[in-house]
Short mmCIF file of C-alpha atoms and ligand atoms in Angstrom, two decimals:
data_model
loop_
_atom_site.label_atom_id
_atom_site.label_comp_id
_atom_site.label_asym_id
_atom_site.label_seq_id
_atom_site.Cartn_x
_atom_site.Cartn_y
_atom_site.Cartn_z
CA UNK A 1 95.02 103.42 121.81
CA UNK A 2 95.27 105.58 118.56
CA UNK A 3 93.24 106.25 115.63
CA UNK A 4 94.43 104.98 112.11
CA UNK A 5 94.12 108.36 111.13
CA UNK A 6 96.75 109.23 113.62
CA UNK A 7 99.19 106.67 113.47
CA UNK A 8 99.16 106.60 109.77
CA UNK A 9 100.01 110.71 109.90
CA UNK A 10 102.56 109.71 112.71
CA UNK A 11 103.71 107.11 110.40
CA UNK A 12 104.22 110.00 107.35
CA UNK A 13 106.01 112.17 109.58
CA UNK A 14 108.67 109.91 109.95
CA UNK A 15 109.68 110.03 106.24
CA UNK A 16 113.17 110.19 104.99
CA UNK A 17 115.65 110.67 102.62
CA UNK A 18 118.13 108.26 101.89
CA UNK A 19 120.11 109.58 99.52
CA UNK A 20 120.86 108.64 95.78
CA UNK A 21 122.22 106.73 93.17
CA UNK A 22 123.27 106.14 89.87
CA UNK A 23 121.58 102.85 88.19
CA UNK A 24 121.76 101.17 84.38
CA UNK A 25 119.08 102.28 82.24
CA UNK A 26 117.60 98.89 82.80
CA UNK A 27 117.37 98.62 86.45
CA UNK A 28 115.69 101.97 86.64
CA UNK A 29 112.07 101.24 86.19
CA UNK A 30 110.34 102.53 89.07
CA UNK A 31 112.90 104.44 90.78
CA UNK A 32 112.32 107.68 91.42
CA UNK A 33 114.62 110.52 89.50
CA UNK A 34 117.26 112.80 91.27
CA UNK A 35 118.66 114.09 88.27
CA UNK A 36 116.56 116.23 85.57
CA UNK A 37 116.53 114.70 81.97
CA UNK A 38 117.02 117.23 79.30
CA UNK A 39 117.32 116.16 75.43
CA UNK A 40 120.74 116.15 73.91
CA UNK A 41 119.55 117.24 70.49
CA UNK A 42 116.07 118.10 68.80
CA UNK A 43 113.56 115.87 68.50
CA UNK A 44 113.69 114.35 65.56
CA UNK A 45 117.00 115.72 65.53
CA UNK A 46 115.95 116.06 61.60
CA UNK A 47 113.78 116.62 59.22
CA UNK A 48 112.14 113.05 58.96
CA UNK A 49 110.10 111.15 56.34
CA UNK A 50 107.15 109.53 58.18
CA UNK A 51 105.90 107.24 54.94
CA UNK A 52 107.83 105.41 52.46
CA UNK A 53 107.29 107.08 49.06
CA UNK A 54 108.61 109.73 46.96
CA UNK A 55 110.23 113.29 48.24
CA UNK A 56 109.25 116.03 45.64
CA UNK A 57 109.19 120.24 46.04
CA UNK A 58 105.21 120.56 45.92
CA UNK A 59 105.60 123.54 43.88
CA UNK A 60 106.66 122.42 41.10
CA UNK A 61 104.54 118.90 40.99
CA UNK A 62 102.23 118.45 38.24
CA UNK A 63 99.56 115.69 38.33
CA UNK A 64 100.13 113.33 35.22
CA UNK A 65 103.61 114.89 34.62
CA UNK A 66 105.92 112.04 35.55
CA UNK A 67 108.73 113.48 37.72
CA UNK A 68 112.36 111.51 37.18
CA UNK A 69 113.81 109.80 39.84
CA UNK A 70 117.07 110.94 40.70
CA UNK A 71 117.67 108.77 43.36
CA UNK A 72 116.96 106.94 46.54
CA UNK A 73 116.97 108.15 50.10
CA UNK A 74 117.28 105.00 52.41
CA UNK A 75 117.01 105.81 56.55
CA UNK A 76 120.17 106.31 57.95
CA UNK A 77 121.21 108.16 54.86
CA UNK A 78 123.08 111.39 55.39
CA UNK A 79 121.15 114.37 53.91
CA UNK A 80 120.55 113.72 49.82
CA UNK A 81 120.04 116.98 47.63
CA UNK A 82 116.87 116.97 44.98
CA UNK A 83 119.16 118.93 42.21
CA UNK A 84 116.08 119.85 39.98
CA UNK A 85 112.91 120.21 41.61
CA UNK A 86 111.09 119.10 39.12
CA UNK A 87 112.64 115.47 39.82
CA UNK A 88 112.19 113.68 42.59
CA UNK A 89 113.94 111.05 44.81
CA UNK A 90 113.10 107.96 46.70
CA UNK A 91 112.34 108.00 50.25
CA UNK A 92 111.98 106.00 53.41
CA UNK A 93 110.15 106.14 56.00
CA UNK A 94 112.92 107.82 59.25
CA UNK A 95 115.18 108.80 56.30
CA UNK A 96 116.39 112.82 56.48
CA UNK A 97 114.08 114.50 53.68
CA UNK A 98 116.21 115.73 50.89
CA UNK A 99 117.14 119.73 50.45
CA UNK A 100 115.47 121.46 47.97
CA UNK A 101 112.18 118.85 48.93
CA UNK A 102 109.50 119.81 51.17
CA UNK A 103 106.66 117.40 50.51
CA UNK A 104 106.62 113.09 50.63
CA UNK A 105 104.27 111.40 48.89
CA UNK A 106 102.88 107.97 49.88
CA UNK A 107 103.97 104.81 47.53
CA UNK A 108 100.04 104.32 47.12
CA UNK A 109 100.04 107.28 45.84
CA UNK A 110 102.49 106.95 43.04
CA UNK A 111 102.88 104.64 39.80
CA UNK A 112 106.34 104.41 38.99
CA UNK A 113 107.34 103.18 35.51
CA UNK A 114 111.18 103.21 33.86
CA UNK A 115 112.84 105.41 36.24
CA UNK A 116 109.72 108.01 36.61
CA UNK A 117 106.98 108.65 38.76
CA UNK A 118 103.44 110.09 38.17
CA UNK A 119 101.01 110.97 40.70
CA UNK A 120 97.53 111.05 40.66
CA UNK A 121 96.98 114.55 43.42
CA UNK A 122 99.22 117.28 43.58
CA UNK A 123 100.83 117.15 47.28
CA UNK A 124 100.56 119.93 50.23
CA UNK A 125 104.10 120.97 51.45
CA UNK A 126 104.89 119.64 54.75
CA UNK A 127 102.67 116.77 54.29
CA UNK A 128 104.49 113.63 55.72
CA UNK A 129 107.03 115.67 56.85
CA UNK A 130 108.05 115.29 60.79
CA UNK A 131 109.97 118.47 61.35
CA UNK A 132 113.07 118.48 63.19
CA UNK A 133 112.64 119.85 66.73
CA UNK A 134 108.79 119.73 66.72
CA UNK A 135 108.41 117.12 69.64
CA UNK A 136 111.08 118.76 71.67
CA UNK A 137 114.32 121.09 71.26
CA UNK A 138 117.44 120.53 72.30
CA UNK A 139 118.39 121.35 76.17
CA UNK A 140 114.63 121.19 76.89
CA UNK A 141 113.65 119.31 80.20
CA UNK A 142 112.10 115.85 79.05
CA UNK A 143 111.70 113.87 82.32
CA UNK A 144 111.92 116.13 85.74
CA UNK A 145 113.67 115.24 88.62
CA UNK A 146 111.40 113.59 91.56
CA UNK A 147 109.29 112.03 88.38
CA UNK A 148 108.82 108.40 88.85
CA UNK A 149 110.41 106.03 85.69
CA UNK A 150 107.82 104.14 83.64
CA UNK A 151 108.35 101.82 80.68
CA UNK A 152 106.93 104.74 78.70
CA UNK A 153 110.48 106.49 79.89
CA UNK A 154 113.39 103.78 78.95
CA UNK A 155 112.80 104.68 75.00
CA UNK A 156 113.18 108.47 75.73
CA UNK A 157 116.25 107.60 78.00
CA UNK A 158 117.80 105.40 75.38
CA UNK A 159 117.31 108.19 72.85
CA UNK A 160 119.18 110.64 75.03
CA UNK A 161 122.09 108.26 75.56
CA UNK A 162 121.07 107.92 79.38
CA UNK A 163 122.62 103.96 79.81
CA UNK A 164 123.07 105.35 83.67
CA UNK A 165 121.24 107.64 85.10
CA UNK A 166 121.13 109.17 89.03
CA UNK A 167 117.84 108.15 91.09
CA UNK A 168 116.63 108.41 94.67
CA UNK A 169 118.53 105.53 96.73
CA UNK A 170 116.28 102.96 98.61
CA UNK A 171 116.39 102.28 102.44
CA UNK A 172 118.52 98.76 103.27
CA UNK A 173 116.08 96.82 104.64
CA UNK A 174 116.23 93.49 106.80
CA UNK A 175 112.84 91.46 107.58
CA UNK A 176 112.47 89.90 111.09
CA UNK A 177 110.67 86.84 111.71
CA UNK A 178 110.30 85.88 115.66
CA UNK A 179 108.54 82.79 116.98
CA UNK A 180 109.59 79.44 118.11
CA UNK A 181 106.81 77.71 116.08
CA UNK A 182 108.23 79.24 112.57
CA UNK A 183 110.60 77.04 110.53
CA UNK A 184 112.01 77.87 106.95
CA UNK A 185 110.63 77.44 103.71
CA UNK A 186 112.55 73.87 103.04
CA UNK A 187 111.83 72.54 106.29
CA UNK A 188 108.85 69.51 106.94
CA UNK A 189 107.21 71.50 109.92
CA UNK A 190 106.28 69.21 113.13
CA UNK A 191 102.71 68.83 113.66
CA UNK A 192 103.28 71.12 116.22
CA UNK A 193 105.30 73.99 113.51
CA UNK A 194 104.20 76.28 110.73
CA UNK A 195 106.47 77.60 107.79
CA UNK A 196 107.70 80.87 107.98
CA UNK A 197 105.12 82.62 105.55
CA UNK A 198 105.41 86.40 106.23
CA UNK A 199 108.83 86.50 105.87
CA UNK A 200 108.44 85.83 102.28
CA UNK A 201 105.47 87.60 101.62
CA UNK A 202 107.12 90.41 103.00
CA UNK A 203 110.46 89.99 100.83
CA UNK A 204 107.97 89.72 97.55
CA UNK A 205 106.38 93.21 98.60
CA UNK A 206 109.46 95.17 99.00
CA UNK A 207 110.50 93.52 95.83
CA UNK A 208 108.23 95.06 93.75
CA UNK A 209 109.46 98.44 95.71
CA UNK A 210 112.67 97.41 94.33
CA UNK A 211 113.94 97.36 97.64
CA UNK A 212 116.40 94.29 98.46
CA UNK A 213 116.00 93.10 101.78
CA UNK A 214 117.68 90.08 103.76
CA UNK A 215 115.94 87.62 105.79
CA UNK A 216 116.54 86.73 109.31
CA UNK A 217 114.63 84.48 112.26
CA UNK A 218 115.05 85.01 115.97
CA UNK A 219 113.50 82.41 118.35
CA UNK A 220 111.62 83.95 121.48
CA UNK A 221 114.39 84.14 123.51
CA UNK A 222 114.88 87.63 125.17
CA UNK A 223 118.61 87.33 124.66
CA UNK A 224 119.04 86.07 121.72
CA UNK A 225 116.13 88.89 120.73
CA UNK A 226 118.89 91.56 122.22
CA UNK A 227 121.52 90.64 120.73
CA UNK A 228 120.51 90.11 117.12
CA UNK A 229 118.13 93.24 117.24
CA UNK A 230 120.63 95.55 118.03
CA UNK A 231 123.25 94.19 115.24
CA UNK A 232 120.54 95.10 112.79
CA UNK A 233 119.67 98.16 114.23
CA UNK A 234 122.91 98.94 113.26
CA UNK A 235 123.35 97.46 109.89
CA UNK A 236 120.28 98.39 108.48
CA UNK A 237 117.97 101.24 107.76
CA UNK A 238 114.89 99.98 108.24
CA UNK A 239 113.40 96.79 110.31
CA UNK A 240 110.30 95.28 109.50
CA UNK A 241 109.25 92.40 111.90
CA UNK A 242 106.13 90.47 111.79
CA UNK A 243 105.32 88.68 114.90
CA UNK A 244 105.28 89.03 118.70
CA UNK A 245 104.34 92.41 119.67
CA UNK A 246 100.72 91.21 120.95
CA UNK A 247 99.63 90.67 124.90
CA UNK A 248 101.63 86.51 124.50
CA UNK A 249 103.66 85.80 127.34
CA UNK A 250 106.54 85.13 124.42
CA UNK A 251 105.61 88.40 122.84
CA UNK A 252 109.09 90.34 123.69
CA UNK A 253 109.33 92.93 121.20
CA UNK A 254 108.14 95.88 122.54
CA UNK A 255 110.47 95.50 126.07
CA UNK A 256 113.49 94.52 123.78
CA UNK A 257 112.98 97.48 121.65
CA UNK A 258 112.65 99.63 124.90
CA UNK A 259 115.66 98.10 126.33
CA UNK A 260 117.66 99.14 123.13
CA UNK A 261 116.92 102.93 122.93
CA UNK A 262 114.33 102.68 120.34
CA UNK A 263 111.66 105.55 120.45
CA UNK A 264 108.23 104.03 120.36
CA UNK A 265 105.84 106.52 118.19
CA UNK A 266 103.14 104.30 119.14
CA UNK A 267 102.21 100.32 120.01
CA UNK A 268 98.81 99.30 119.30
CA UNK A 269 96.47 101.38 117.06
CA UNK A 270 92.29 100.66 116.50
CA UNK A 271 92.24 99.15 113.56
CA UNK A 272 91.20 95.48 112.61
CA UNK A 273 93.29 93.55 111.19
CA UNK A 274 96.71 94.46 112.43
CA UNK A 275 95.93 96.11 115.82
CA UNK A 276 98.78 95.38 117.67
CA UNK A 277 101.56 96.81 115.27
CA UNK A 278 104.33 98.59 117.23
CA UNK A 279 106.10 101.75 115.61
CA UNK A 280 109.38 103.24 116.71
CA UNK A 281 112.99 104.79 115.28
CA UNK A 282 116.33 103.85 117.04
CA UNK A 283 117.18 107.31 118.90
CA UNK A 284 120.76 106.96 117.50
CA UNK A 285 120.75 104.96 114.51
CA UNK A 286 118.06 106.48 113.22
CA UNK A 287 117.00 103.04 112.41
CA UNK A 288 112.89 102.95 111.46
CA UNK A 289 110.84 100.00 113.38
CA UNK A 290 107.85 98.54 111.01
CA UNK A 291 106.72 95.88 113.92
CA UNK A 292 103.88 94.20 112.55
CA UNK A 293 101.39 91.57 114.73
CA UNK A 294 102.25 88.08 113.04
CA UNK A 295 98.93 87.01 111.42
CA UNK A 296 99.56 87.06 108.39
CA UNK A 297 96.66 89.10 106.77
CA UNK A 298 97.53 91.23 109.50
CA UNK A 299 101.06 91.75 108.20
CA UNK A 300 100.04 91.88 104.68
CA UNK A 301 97.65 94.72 105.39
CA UNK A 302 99.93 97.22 107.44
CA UNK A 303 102.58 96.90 105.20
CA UNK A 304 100.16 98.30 102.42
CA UNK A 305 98.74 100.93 104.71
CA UNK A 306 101.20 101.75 106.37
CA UNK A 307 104.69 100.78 104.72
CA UNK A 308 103.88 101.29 101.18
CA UNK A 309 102.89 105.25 101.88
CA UNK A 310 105.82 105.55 104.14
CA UNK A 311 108.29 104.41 101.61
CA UNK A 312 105.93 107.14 98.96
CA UNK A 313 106.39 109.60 100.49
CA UNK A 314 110.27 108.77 101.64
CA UNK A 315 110.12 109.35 97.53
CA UNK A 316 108.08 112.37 97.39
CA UNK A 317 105.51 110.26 95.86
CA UNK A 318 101.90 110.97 96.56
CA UNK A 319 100.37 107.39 97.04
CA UNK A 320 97.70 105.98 94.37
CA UNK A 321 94.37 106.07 95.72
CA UNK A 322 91.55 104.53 93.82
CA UNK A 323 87.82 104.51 95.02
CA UNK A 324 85.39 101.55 94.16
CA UNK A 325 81.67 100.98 93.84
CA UNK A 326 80.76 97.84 96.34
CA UNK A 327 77.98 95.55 95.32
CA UNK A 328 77.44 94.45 99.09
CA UNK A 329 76.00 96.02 101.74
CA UNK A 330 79.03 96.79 104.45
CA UNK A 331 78.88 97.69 107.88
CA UNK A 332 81.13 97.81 110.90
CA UNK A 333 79.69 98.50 114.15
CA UNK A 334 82.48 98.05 116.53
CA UNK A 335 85.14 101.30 117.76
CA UNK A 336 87.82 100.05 115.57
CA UNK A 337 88.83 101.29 112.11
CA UNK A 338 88.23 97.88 109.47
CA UNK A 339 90.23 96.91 106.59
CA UNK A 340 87.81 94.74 105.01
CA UNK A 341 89.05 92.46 102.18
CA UNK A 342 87.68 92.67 98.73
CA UNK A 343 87.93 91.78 95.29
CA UNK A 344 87.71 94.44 92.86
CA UNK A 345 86.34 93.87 89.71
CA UNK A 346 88.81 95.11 87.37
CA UNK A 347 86.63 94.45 84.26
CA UNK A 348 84.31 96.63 84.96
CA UNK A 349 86.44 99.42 86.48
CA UNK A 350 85.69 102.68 84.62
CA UNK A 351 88.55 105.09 84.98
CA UNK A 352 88.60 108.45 83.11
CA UNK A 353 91.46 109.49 81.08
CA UNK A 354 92.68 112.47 78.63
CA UNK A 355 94.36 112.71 75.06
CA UNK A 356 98.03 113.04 74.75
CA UNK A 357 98.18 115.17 71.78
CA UNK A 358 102.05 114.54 69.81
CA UNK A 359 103.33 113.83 66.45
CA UNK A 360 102.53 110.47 65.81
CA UNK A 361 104.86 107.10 66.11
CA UNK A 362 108.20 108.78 65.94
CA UNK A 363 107.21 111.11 68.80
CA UNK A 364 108.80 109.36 71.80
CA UNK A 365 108.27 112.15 74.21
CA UNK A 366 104.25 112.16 73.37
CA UNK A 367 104.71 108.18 74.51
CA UNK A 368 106.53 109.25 78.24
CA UNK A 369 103.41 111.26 78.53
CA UNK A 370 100.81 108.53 78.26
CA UNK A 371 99.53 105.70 80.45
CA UNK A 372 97.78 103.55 77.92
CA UNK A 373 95.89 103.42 74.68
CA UNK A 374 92.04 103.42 74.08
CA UNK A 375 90.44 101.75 71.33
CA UNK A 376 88.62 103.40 68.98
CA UNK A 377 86.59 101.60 66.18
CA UNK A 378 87.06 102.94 62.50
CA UNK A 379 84.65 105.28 61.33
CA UNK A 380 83.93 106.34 64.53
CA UNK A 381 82.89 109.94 66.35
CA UNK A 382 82.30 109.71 70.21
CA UNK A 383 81.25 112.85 72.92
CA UNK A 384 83.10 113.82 75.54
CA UNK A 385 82.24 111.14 78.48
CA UNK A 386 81.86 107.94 76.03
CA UNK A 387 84.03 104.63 77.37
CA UNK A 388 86.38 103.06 75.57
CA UNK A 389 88.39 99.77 75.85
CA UNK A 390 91.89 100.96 77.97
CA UNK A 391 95.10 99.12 77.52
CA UNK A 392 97.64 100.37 80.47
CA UNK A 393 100.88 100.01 79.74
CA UNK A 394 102.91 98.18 82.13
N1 LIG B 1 95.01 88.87 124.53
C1 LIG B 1 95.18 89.31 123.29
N2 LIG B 1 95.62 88.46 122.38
C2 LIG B 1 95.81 88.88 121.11
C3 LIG B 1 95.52 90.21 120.78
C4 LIG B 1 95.05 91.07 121.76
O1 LIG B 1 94.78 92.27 121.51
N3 LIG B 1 94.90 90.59 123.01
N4 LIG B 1 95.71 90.61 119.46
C5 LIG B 1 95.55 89.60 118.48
C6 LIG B 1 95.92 90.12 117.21
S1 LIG B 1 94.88 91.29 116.58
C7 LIG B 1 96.98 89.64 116.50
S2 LIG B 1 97.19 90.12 114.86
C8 LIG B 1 97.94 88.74 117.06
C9 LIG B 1 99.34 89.33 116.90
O2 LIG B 1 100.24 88.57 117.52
P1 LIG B 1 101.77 88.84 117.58
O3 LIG B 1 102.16 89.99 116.78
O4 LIG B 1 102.17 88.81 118.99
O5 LIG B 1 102.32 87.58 116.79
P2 LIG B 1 102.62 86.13 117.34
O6 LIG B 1 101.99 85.95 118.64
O7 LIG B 1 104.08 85.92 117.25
O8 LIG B 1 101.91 85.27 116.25
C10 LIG B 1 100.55 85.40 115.98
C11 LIG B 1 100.17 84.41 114.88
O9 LIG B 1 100.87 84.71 113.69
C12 LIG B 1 101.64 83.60 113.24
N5 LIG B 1 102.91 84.07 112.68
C13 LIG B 1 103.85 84.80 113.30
N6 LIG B 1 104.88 85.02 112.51
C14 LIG B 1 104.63 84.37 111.35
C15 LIG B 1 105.34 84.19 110.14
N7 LIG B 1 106.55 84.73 109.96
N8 LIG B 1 104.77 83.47 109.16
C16 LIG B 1 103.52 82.92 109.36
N9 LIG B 1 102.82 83.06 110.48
C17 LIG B 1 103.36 83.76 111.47
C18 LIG B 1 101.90 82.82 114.52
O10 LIG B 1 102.25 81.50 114.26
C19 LIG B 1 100.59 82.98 115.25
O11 LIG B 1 99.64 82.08 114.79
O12 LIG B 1 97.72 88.53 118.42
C20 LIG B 1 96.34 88.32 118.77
N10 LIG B 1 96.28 88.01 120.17
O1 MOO B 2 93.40 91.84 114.29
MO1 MOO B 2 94.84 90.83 114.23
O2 MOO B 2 95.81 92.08 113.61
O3 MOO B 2 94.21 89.19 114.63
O4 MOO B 2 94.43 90.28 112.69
MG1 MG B 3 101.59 86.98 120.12
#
């Protein structure tokens, strides 16, 4: 019998590509890239206002000399000109700043009386001011090929007119129940029956791969076994099956698979739960074999340590791997690796986390860069290693 450590790298060495495909904008979250990203025009694409106030030439602004308004500059405006700068014009926040203007000063700032405004400071040039091309310049790569789509991502997507875009394709998959005791979700089971559990649990975790998958149940009959196995090595790319590959007298998967030409890479591996899973690829389909023993915790687990990393690195995804502080003591004294279950205690999870530095709210591409927020109090100065309250975005 093999180590995890084995099987898992036998598992890894299986990976493979299946291609791409172009999705909507919307059904892209979590798909992995095959195209590179690059943006269509500067960001911002202008010069932009970032408050709502007045746009003046700082030079010649004089505190308590009330500049005239000569106009207003709304967003979505096309480009105003201040004709003397000594006036000033109206502007919104997002609106293109005016030529001949090269400061904007806040509303708060400003009393505004019979057409003219006075300030109470004199303004620095560039203040307010979000200059075109300073988050990113045209043709520059924004989101790289291989880079896994976030929620961050749509709004920079959006911005760059992507409504499609090209991303890896994902491996058809069809999930096998077997067992005669198994009936479907919207059956009364005898007393004798159980419902088919795995299946769906199994159909839930691809789906948050975003891998569709189709449902199927053999009984454990050897020919019946044959016959449907093989159609699906066929039609599909991968098989995952949850159920008799164990020492049962009805356990017939591992002699069907051998009778259909599938290479076993291993059967049985020391590890508790999920010992028995069987692991093979159809010598001419190609077809990958994800046989998993049918307890269902059993299942559930190899399909995370196993499955999940496959289909990562399938992706060229490196797999998430988290460490955790236990407050028991844990031991395990037998030869086999354990998968023990536990509940981690999210509240208290401390992760550690860096600054994106950008431009403030209009800078989309500072937002594709970050995970989450922190919260930091006002009036507030903390050293490098303080903790702060983490929102992740989703
Ligand atoms: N003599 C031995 N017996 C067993 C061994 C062993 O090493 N020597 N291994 C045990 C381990 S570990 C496991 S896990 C199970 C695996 O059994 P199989 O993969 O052969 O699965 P089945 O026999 O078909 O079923 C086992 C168990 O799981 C339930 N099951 C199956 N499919 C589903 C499903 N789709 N939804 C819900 N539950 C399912 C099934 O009813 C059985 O209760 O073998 C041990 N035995
Ligand atoms: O060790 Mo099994 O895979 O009964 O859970
Ligand atoms: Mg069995």
């Amino acid at each position: 019998m093999i180590s995890y450590t084995e099987a898992h790298k036998i598992v890894i060495e299986t990976v493979k590509d299946f291609g791409e495909t172009q999705v909507h904008i919307m059904d892209s979250i979590g798909r992995v890239l095959s195209e590179d990203i690059l943006a269509d025009r500067d960001f911002p694409p202008f010069n932009r206002s970032t408050k709502d106030g007045i746009a003046v030439n700082a030079e010649h602004v004089k505190i308590n000399n009330p500049l005239r308004i000569e106009g207003v500059c709304a967003a979505g405006d096309p480009q105003k000109k201040l004709q003397d700068p000594a006036h000033c014009l109206e502007i919104m926040t997002g609106a293109v700043l005016p030529l001949n203007c090269d400061a904007v000063i806040m509303y708060e700032e400003v009393d505004i009386e019979n057409g003219k405004a006075r300030i109470s400071s004199s303004p620095k040039p560039e203040q307010n001011i979000h200059r075109k091309g300073s988050d990113q310049q045209k043709d520059e790569l924004i989101l790289e090929k291989g880079e896994q789509i976030s929620s961050q991502n749509i709004g920079i997507l959006a911005s760059v007119g992507k409504e499609s875009l090209r991303v890896k394709k994902l491996p058809k998959v069809a999930i096998i129940s077997t067992g005669n005791e198994l009936v479907p979700i919207d059956q009364v089971p005898e007393i004798h029956q159980i419902r088919t559990s795995n299946s769906y649990t199994l159909q839930a975790l691809l789906k948050q791969l975003n891998i569709e998958s189709e449902l199927m149940h053999i009984p454990d009959e050897k020919k019946i076994l044959e016959k449907r196995i093989r159609e699906a090595l066929q039609d599909f790319d991968v098989l995952v099956l949850s159920g008799g590959v164990s020492k049962g007298k009805y356990d017939y998967l591992p002699e069907i698979f051998e009778k259909l030409s599938v290479q076993k890479k291993f059967h049985r591996v020391a590890q508790q739960p999920g010992k028995p899973f069987w692991f093979g690829i159809h010598q001419e389909y190609k077809t990958h074999i994800f046989a998993f023993p049918g307890n269902p915790v059993s299942t559930y687990v190899n399909f995370h340590i196993y499955f999940n990393d496959w289909m990562d690195a399938c992706l060229g995804q490196s797999s998430k791997k988290y460490e955790i502080r236990m407050n028991d003591e844990v031991e395990n004294p037998t030869d086999l690796t354990k998968f023990l279950l536990v509940s981690a205690n999210h509240e208290k999870a401390v992760l550690t986390g860096d600054l994106v530095n950008g431009n403030g709210s209009g800078d989309l591409v500072s937002l594709s860069k970050a995970s989450g927020v922190i919260k930091v109090d006002k009036q507030s100065a903390f050293k490098v290693g303080s903790v702060f309250s983490y929102i992740p975005f989703r």
